[in-house]
CSV table of C-alpha atoms in Angstrom, one decimal:
chain,number,residue,atom,x,y,z
L,1,MET,CA,2.9,5.9,22.7
L,2,ARG,CA,3.3,3.0,20.8
L,3,ARG,CA,2.5,-0.7,21.1
L,4,ASP,CA,2.3,-4.0,19.5
L,5,ILE,CA,-1.0,-5.1,18.1
L,6,GLU,CA,-2.0,-8.3,16.4
L,7,PHE,CA,-5.6,-9.2,15.6
L,8,ASP,CA,-7.5,-12.0,13.5
L,9,ALA,CA,-8.4,-11.9,9.6
L,10,GLU,CA,-10.4,-14.6,9.2
L,11,GLY,CA,-8.1,-17.1,10.4
L,12,VAL,CA,-4.9,-15.5,9.9
L,13,THR,CA,-3.7,-13.2,12.3
L,14,LEU,CA,-1.8,-9.8,11.7
L,15,ARG,CA,0.2,-8.1,14.0
L,16,GLY,CA,2.0,-4.6,13.6
L,17,TRP,CA,1.5,-1.7,16.3
L,18,LEU,CA,-1.2,1.1,17.4
L,19,TYR,CA,0.4,4.7,18.3
L,20,LEU,CA,-1.9,7.1,20.6
L,21,PRO,CA,-1.0,11.0,21.5
L,22,ASP,CA,0.8,11.0,24.7
L,23,GLU,CA,-1.6,13.5,25.7
L,24,ALA,CA,-4.8,11.6,24.5
L,25,ARG,CA,-7.7,11.6,27.1
L,26,GLY,CA,-10.6,8.9,25.5
L,27,SER,CA,-11.3,7.7,22.3
L,28,VAL,CA,-9.4,9.4,19.2
L,29,PRO,CA,-10.2,9.5,15.3
L,30,THR,CA,-7.7,6.8,14.4
L,31,ILE,CA,-6.3,5.9,10.7
L,32,VAL,CA,-5.5,3.0,9.5
L,33,MET,CA,-2.2,2.0,7.3
L,34,ALA,CA,-0.4,-0.5,5.9
L,35,HIS,CA,2.4,-0.2,2.9
L,36,GLY,CA,3.2,-1.8,-0.8
L,37,PHE,CA,4.3,-4.1,-2.8
L,38,SER,CA,6.6,-5.9,-0.9
L,39,ALA,CA,7.3,-3.3,1.7
L,40,VAL,CA,6.8,-4.0,6.1
L,41,LYS,CA,6.1,-1.3,8.7
L,42,GLU,CA,9.0,-0.2,9.2
L,43,MET,CA,10.2,1.0,6.1
L,44,TYR,CA,8.8,4.6,7.3
L,45,LEU,CA,5.5,4.0,8.1
L,46,ASP,CA,6.8,4.4,11.5
L,47,SER,CA,7.7,8.1,10.5
L,48,TYR,CA,3.8,8.8,9.4
L,49,ALA,CA,2.3,7.3,12.0
L,50,GLU,CA,4.3,9.3,14.5
L,51,VAL,CA,3.3,12.7,12.7
L,52,PHE,CA,-0.2,11.6,13.0
L,53,ALA,CA,0.1,10.7,16.4
L,54,ASP,CA,1.6,14.3,17.3
L,55,ALA,CA,-1.3,16.0,15.7
L,56,GLY,CA,-3.8,14.0,18.0
L,57,LEU,CA,-4.7,11.7,16.0
L,58,GLY,CA,-4.4,7.6,16.3
L,59,ALA,CA,-2.4,5.4,13.9
L,60,LEU,CA,-3.3,1.6,13.9
L,61,VAL,CA,-0.1,0.6,11.1
L,62,PHE,CA,0.0,-3.8,10.0
L,63,ASP,CA,2.3,-5.7,8.0
L,64,ASN,CA,0.4,-7.7,5.0
L,65,ARG,CA,-0.1,-10.9,5.1
L,66,ASN,CA,2.4,-13.2,4.6
L,67,PHE,CA,4.8,-10.2,5.4
L,68,GLY,CA,7.0,-8.9,7.8
L,69,ALA,CA,5.3,-10.0,11.4
L,70,SER,CA,2.1,-10.9,10.2
L,71,ASP,CA,1.4,-14.8,10.0
L,72,GLY,CA,0.0,-15.9,6.5
L,73,GLU,CA,0.9,-18.8,3.6
L,74,MET,CA,1.9,-18.9,1.4
L,75,ARG,CA,4.5,-16.3,2.0
L,76,GLN,CA,5.9,-13.8,0.3
L,77,GLU,CA,2.9,-14.1,-2.0
L,78,ILE,CA,0.8,-10.6,-2.6
L,79,ASP,CA,-3.4,-10.6,-3.5
L,80,PRO,CA,-4.1,-7.4,-3.5
L,81,TRP,CA,-8.0,-8.2,-2.6
L,82,ALA,CA,-6.7,-10.3,0.3
L,83,GLN,CA,-5.2,-7.2,1.9
L,84,VAL,CA,-8.1,-5.1,1.1
L,85,ARG,CA,-10.1,-7.5,2.7
L,86,ASP,CA,-7.1,-7.4,5.7
L,87,TYR,CA,-7.3,-3.6,5.9
L,88,ARG,CA,-11.0,-4.1,6.5
L,89,HIS,CA,-10.7,-6.5,8.9
L,90,ALA,CA,-7.8,-3.8,10.9
L,91,ILE,CA,-10.6,-1.7,10.7
L,92,THR,CA,-12.9,-3.7,12.2
L,93,TYR,CA,-10.1,-4.4,15.0
L,94,ALA,CA,-9.1,-0.4,15.3
L,95,ARG,CA,-13.5,0.0,16.0
L,96,SER,CA,-13.3,-2.7,19.4
L,97,LEU,CA,-10.7,-0.5,20.3
L,98,PRO,CA,-11.7,2.0,23.6
L,99,GLU,CA,-8.6,3.9,23.1
L,100,VAL,CA,-10.3,4.4,19.0
L,101,ASP,CA,-13.8,7.3,17.8
L,102,GLY,CA,-14.2,4.2,15.6
L,103,GLU,CA,-16.6,6.4,14.0
L,104,ARG,CA,-14.2,8.9,12.7
L,105,ILE,CA,-12.0,5.7,10.8
L,106,GLY,CA,-9.7,7.6,8.1
L,107,VAL,CA,-7.5,4.8,6.1
L,108,TRP,CA,-3.7,5.9,4.2
L,109,GLY,CA,-1.9,4.2,1.8
L,110,SER,CA,0.9,4.3,-0.5
L,111,SER,CA,1.7,3.1,-3.9
L,112,TYR,CA,0.3,-0.4,-4.1
L,113,SER,CA,-2.3,0.0,-1.3
L,114,GLY,CA,-2.5,3.8,-2.0
L,115,GLY,CA,-4.5,1.7,-4.6
L,116,HIS,CA,-6.1,-0.5,-2.0
L,117,VAL,CA,-7.2,2.7,-0.6
L,118,LEU,CA,-9.1,4.0,-3.2
L,119,VAL,CA,-11.3,0.5,-3.3
L,120,LEU,CA,-11.7,0.6,0.5
L,121,GLY,CA,-13.0,4.6,0.5
L,122,ALA,CA,-15.7,3.3,-2.5
L,123,ILE,CA,-17.3,0.4,-0.6
L,124,ASP,CA,-16.8,1.0,2.9
L,125,ARG,CA,-18.7,3.7,4.2
L,126,ARG,CA,-16.7,3.2,8.0
L,127,ILE,CA,-14.0,5.0,6.3
L,128,LYS,CA,-14.5,9.0,6.9
L,129,CYS,CA,-11.7,10.3,5.4
L,130,VAL,CA,-9.0,9.0,2.9
L,131,VAL,CA,-5.4,9.9,1.2
L,132,SER,CA,-3.5,8.1,-1.2
L,133,GLN,CA,-0.2,9.1,-1.9
L,134,VAL,CA,1.6,7.7,-5.2
L,135,PRO,CA,-1.0,5.5,-6.0
L,136,LEU,CA,-1.2,2.4,-8.6
L,137,VAL,CA,-4.1,2.6,-10.1
L,138,SER,CA,-4.3,0.0,-12.9
L,139,GLY,CA,-2.7,-3.1,-13.1
L,140,HIS,CA,-2.8,-3.0,-16.7
L,141,GLU,CA,-1.6,0.1,-17.8
L,142,ASN,CA,0.7,0.2,-15.3
L,143,PHE,CA,2.4,-3.2,-16.4
L,144,ARG,CA,2.4,-1.6,-20.1
L,145,ALA,CA,4.7,1.2,-18.8
L,146,LEU,CA,6.7,-0.6,-17.0
L,147,VAL,CA,7.7,-3.7,-18.9
L,148,ARG,CA,9.7,-3.3,-22.7
L,149,ARG,CA,6.8,-4.2,-25.2
L,150,ASP,CA,9.5,-7.1,-26.8
L,151,LEU,CA,8.9,-9.1,-23.1
L,152,ILE,CA,5.4,-8.1,-22.6
L,153,ALA,CA,4.6,-11.7,-24.6
L,154,PRO,CA,7.5,-13.8,-22.6
L,155,THR,CA,6.2,-12.5,-19.3
L,156,LEU,CA,2.6,-13.7,-20.2
L,157,LYS,CA,4.0,-16.3,-20.9
L,158,MET,CA,6.1,-16.9,-17.7
L,159,PHE,CA,2.7,-16.8,-16.2
L,160,GLU,CA,0.8,-19.9,-17.7
L,161,GLU,CA,4.0,-21.3,-17.5
L,162,ASP,CA,4.2,-21.4,-13.7
L,163,ARG,CA,-0.1,-22.0,-13.4
L,164,GLU,CA,0.1,-24.6,-15.6
L,165,ALA,CA,3.3,-26.2,-13.0
L,166,ARG,CA,1.4,-24.8,-10.1
L,167,TYR,CA,-1.5,-27.0,-11.4
L,168,ALA,CA,0.9,-29.8,-11.7
L,169,GLY,CA,2.0,-29.7,-8.2
L,170,LYS,CA,4.8,-27.7,-8.4
L,171,GLU,CA,6.0,-24.7,-5.3
L,172,PRO,CA,5.0,-21.6,-7.0
L,173,ALA,CA,8.1,-19.5,-9.4
L,174,ARG,CA,9.6,-16.6,-7.4
L,175,ILE,CA,10.8,-13.9,-8.8
L,176,ALA,CA,13.3,-10.9,-7.1
L,177,VAL,CA,11.0,-7.7,-5.8
L,178,VAL,CA,14.2,-5.5,-7.0
L,179,ALA,CA,17.0,-6.0,-9.5
L,180,GLU,CA,20.0,-3.7,-9.9
L,181,ASP,CA,20.0,-5.0,-13.5
L,182,PRO,CA,16.9,-5.9,-14.5
L,183,SER,CA,18.4,-6.4,-18.5
L,184,GLN,CA,19.8,-9.6,-16.5
L,185,THR,CA,17.4,-10.0,-13.4
L,186,PRO,CA,14.0,-10.2,-14.3
L,187,CYS,CA,12.1,-8.6,-11.3
L,188,ALA,CA,8.8,-7.3,-10.5
L,189,LEU,CA,9.6,-3.7,-9.8
L,190,PRO,CA,12.2,-3.4,-12.9
L,191,THR,CA,13.4,1.0,-11.6
L,192,SER,CA,16.6,1.7,-10.7
L,193,ASP,CA,15.0,4.0,-8.1
L,194,SER,CA,13.1,0.6,-6.8
L,195,TRP,CA,16.4,-1.3,-6.7
L,196,GLU,CA,18.0,2.0,-4.5
L,197,TRP,CA,15.2,3.0,-1.6
L,198,PHE,CA,14.1,-1.2,-1.2
L,199,THR,CA,17.9,-2.2,-0.8
L,200,GLN,CA,19.0,0.7,0.9
L,201,THR,CA,15.5,0.9,2.9
L,202,ALA,CA,16.0,-2.8,4.4
L,203,GLU,CA,20.3,-2.4,5.1
L,204,SER,CA,19.3,1.1,7.5
L,205,ARG,CA,15.7,-0.3,8.6
L,206,ALA,CA,13.9,-3.5,7.9
L,207,PRO,CA,16.3,-6.2,7.6
L,208,ALA,CA,14.0,-8.0,7.8
L,209,TRP,CA,12.7,-7.7,3.9
L,210,ARG,CA,12.9,-10.2,1.3
L,211,ASN,CA,13.9,-9.3,-1.7
L,212,GLU,CA,11.7,-11.8,-3.1
L,213,VAL,CA,8.0,-12.3,-4.0
L,214,THR,CA,6.6,-15.0,-5.9
L,215,LEU,CA,5.3,-14.6,-9.3
L,216,ARG,CA,1.9,-14.9,-9.1
L,217,SER,CA,2.2,-12.1,-7.2
L,218,VAL,CA,3.2,-10.1,-10.3
L,219,GLU,CA,0.2,-11.7,-12.8
L,220,LEU,CA,-2.6,-10.5,-9.4
L,221,PHE,CA,-0.6,-6.9,-10.1
L,222,THR,CA,-1.5,-6.8,-14.3
L,223,GLU,CA,-5.1,-7.6,-13.2
L,224,TYR,CA,-6.0,-5.3,-10.1
L,225,GLU,CA,-7.4,-2.4,-11.5
L,226,PRO,CA,-8.1,0.2,-8.2
L,227,GLY,CA,-8.4,2.8,-10.1
L,228,SER,CA,-12.3,2.2,-10.9
L,229,TYR,CA,-13.5,2.6,-8.5
L,230,VAL,CA,-12.0,6.5,-7.9
L,231,GLN,CA,-15.7,7.9,-8.3
L,232,TRP,CA,-17.1,6.3,-5.9
L,233,VAL,CA,-15.3,7.6,-3.6
L,234,SER,CA,-17.2,10.5,-2.8
L,235,PRO,CA,-18.8,11.7,-0.5
L,236,THR,CA,-15.8,10.5,2.1
L,237,PRO,CA,-13.2,13.3,1.1
L,238,LEU,CA,-10.3,12.1,-0.4
L,239,MET,CA,-6.8,13.2,-0.5
L,240,MET,CA,-4.1,12.0,-3.6
L,241,VAL,CA,-0.7,13.5,-3.2
L,242,VAL,CA,0.8,12.4,-6.4
L,243,ALA,CA,4.7,11.8,-7.4
L,244,ALA,CA,5.5,14.7,-10.5
L,245,GLY,CA,8.7,12.2,-11.2
L,246,ASP,CA,6.9,9.0,-11.0
L,247,HIS,CA,7.5,6.4,-13.2
L,248,LEU,CA,7.1,3.8,-11.3
L,249,THR,CA,3.5,4.4,-11.0
L,250,PRO,CA,3.6,6.9,-13.3
L,251,ALA,CA,1.9,10.2,-13.1
L,252,ASP,CA,-0.4,10.3,-15.8
L,253,LEU,CA,-1.8,7.6,-14.7
L,254,ALA,CA,-3.3,8.8,-11.4
L,255,LEU,CA,-3.2,12.4,-12.3
L,256,ALA,CA,-6.1,10.5,-14.9
L,257,ALA,CA,-7.8,9.3,-12.6
L,258,TYR,CA,-7.4,12.4,-9.7
L,259,GLU,CA,-9.7,13.5,-12.7
L,260,LYS,CA,-12.5,11.7,-12.5
L,261,ALA,CA,-12.8,11.6,-9.1
L,262,LEU,CA,-15.7,13.9,-7.4
L,263,GLU,CA,-15.7,16.1,-4.6
L,264,PRO,CA,-15.0,16.4,-2.1
L,265,LYS,CA,-11.4,16.0,-3.2
L,266,GLU,CA,-7.9,17.9,-3.0
L,267,LEU,CA,-4.5,16.7,-4.6
L,268,VAL,CA,-0.6,17.0,-3.9
L,269,LEU,CA,1.6,17.9,-6.6
L,270,LEU,CA,5.3,16.4,-5.3
L,271,PRO,CA,8.3,17.6,-7.2
L,272,GLY,CA,10.1,14.0,-6.9
L,273,GLY,CA,10.3,10.8,-7.8
L,274,HIS,CA,7.9,7.2,-6.2
L,275,PHE,CA,10.1,7.4,-3.0
L,276,ASP,CA,11.1,10.5,-2.7
L,277,ALA,CA,7.2,10.5,-0.9
L,278,TYR,CA,9.2,8.4,2.0
L,279,VAL,CA,12.3,10.4,2.7
L,280,GLU,CA,13.2,13.8,-0.3
L,281,ASP,CA,9.7,14.7,0.2
L,282,PHE,CA,8.4,13.3,3.4
L,283,GLU,CA,7.5,16.5,5.3
L,284,ALA,CA,4.8,17.7,2.3
L,285,ALA,CA,3.3,14.5,1.4
L,286,SER,CA,2.8,13.6,5.4
L,287,GLY,CA,1.9,16.8,6.4
L,288,ALA,CA,-0.2,17.5,3.5
L,289,ALA,CA,-1.8,14.4,4.6
L,290,CYS,CA,-2.3,14.9,8.4
L,291,GLU,CA,-3.8,18.5,7.4
L,292,TRP,CA,-6.7,16.2,6.0
L,293,PHE,CA,-6.8,14.1,8.5
L,294,VAL,CA,-7.2,16.9,10.9
L,295,GLU,CA,-10.1,18.5,9.2
L,296,HIS,CA,-12.2,15.8,8.1
L,297,LEU,CA,-11.5,13.2,11.6
L,298,ILE,CA,-11.3,16.7,14.3
L,299,GLU,CA,-11.9,19.5,13.1
L,300,GLY,CA,-15.2,18.2,10.9
């Protein structure tokens, strides 16, 4: 069972869906979920929420501010710390609902929001279980893994020029999220699988998705270090789902972060790449997450 929801995030209305088990009686443990860099909820979050609901869990899925059905200005801008705060607003809203057991809240995030839930697990003890899928763990290191060495200085120069232009009153510069040929068209996520997944998924599932973010969003990405919080998630149970072939949020960075996490924790290693977690490896990724939530929110 799914219904539309909206809630206030300190003056900005965020919108999404609330999934509940068909046979729900009383309040249920609930997972709070949002998507990664520029993605909207129609890009497979409904599929994960349905798996959770079938297992007896609620799922509150929302679009990040400035994207999709949610309000917010400026449009297409991603501030990771604003998104972390919005998860916390979503948790507060979820706890106000009679259908939700506010003492059994889990969080799920993927890619950029996979980093957010590491931060959340460390700082918000209302959260009783965390699943971090193919997470960004270090914006600084990830930036250097994605951007060719000779292009790092020109990219930093773009950030500086945009900052000075904004100070002079000009509109923030914008950049594509993905490009078929990143060597010809600068973009935020310069990998071939990023281009394929975003364009194909937008065509088939999310026609409202826009291939554009502010350049400032990319600069903020380079400053974001969610992996620095991973050791503080404990004693909240943490599952990290890592794709062995991930070169967008490199697997070696995620695995190194996992080693720093304290117990209780569990690692799930998928065979494919970053976006296979939503498609080819969906059953393994969603199944493992579901079992973790059931263990710690229903059975625990």
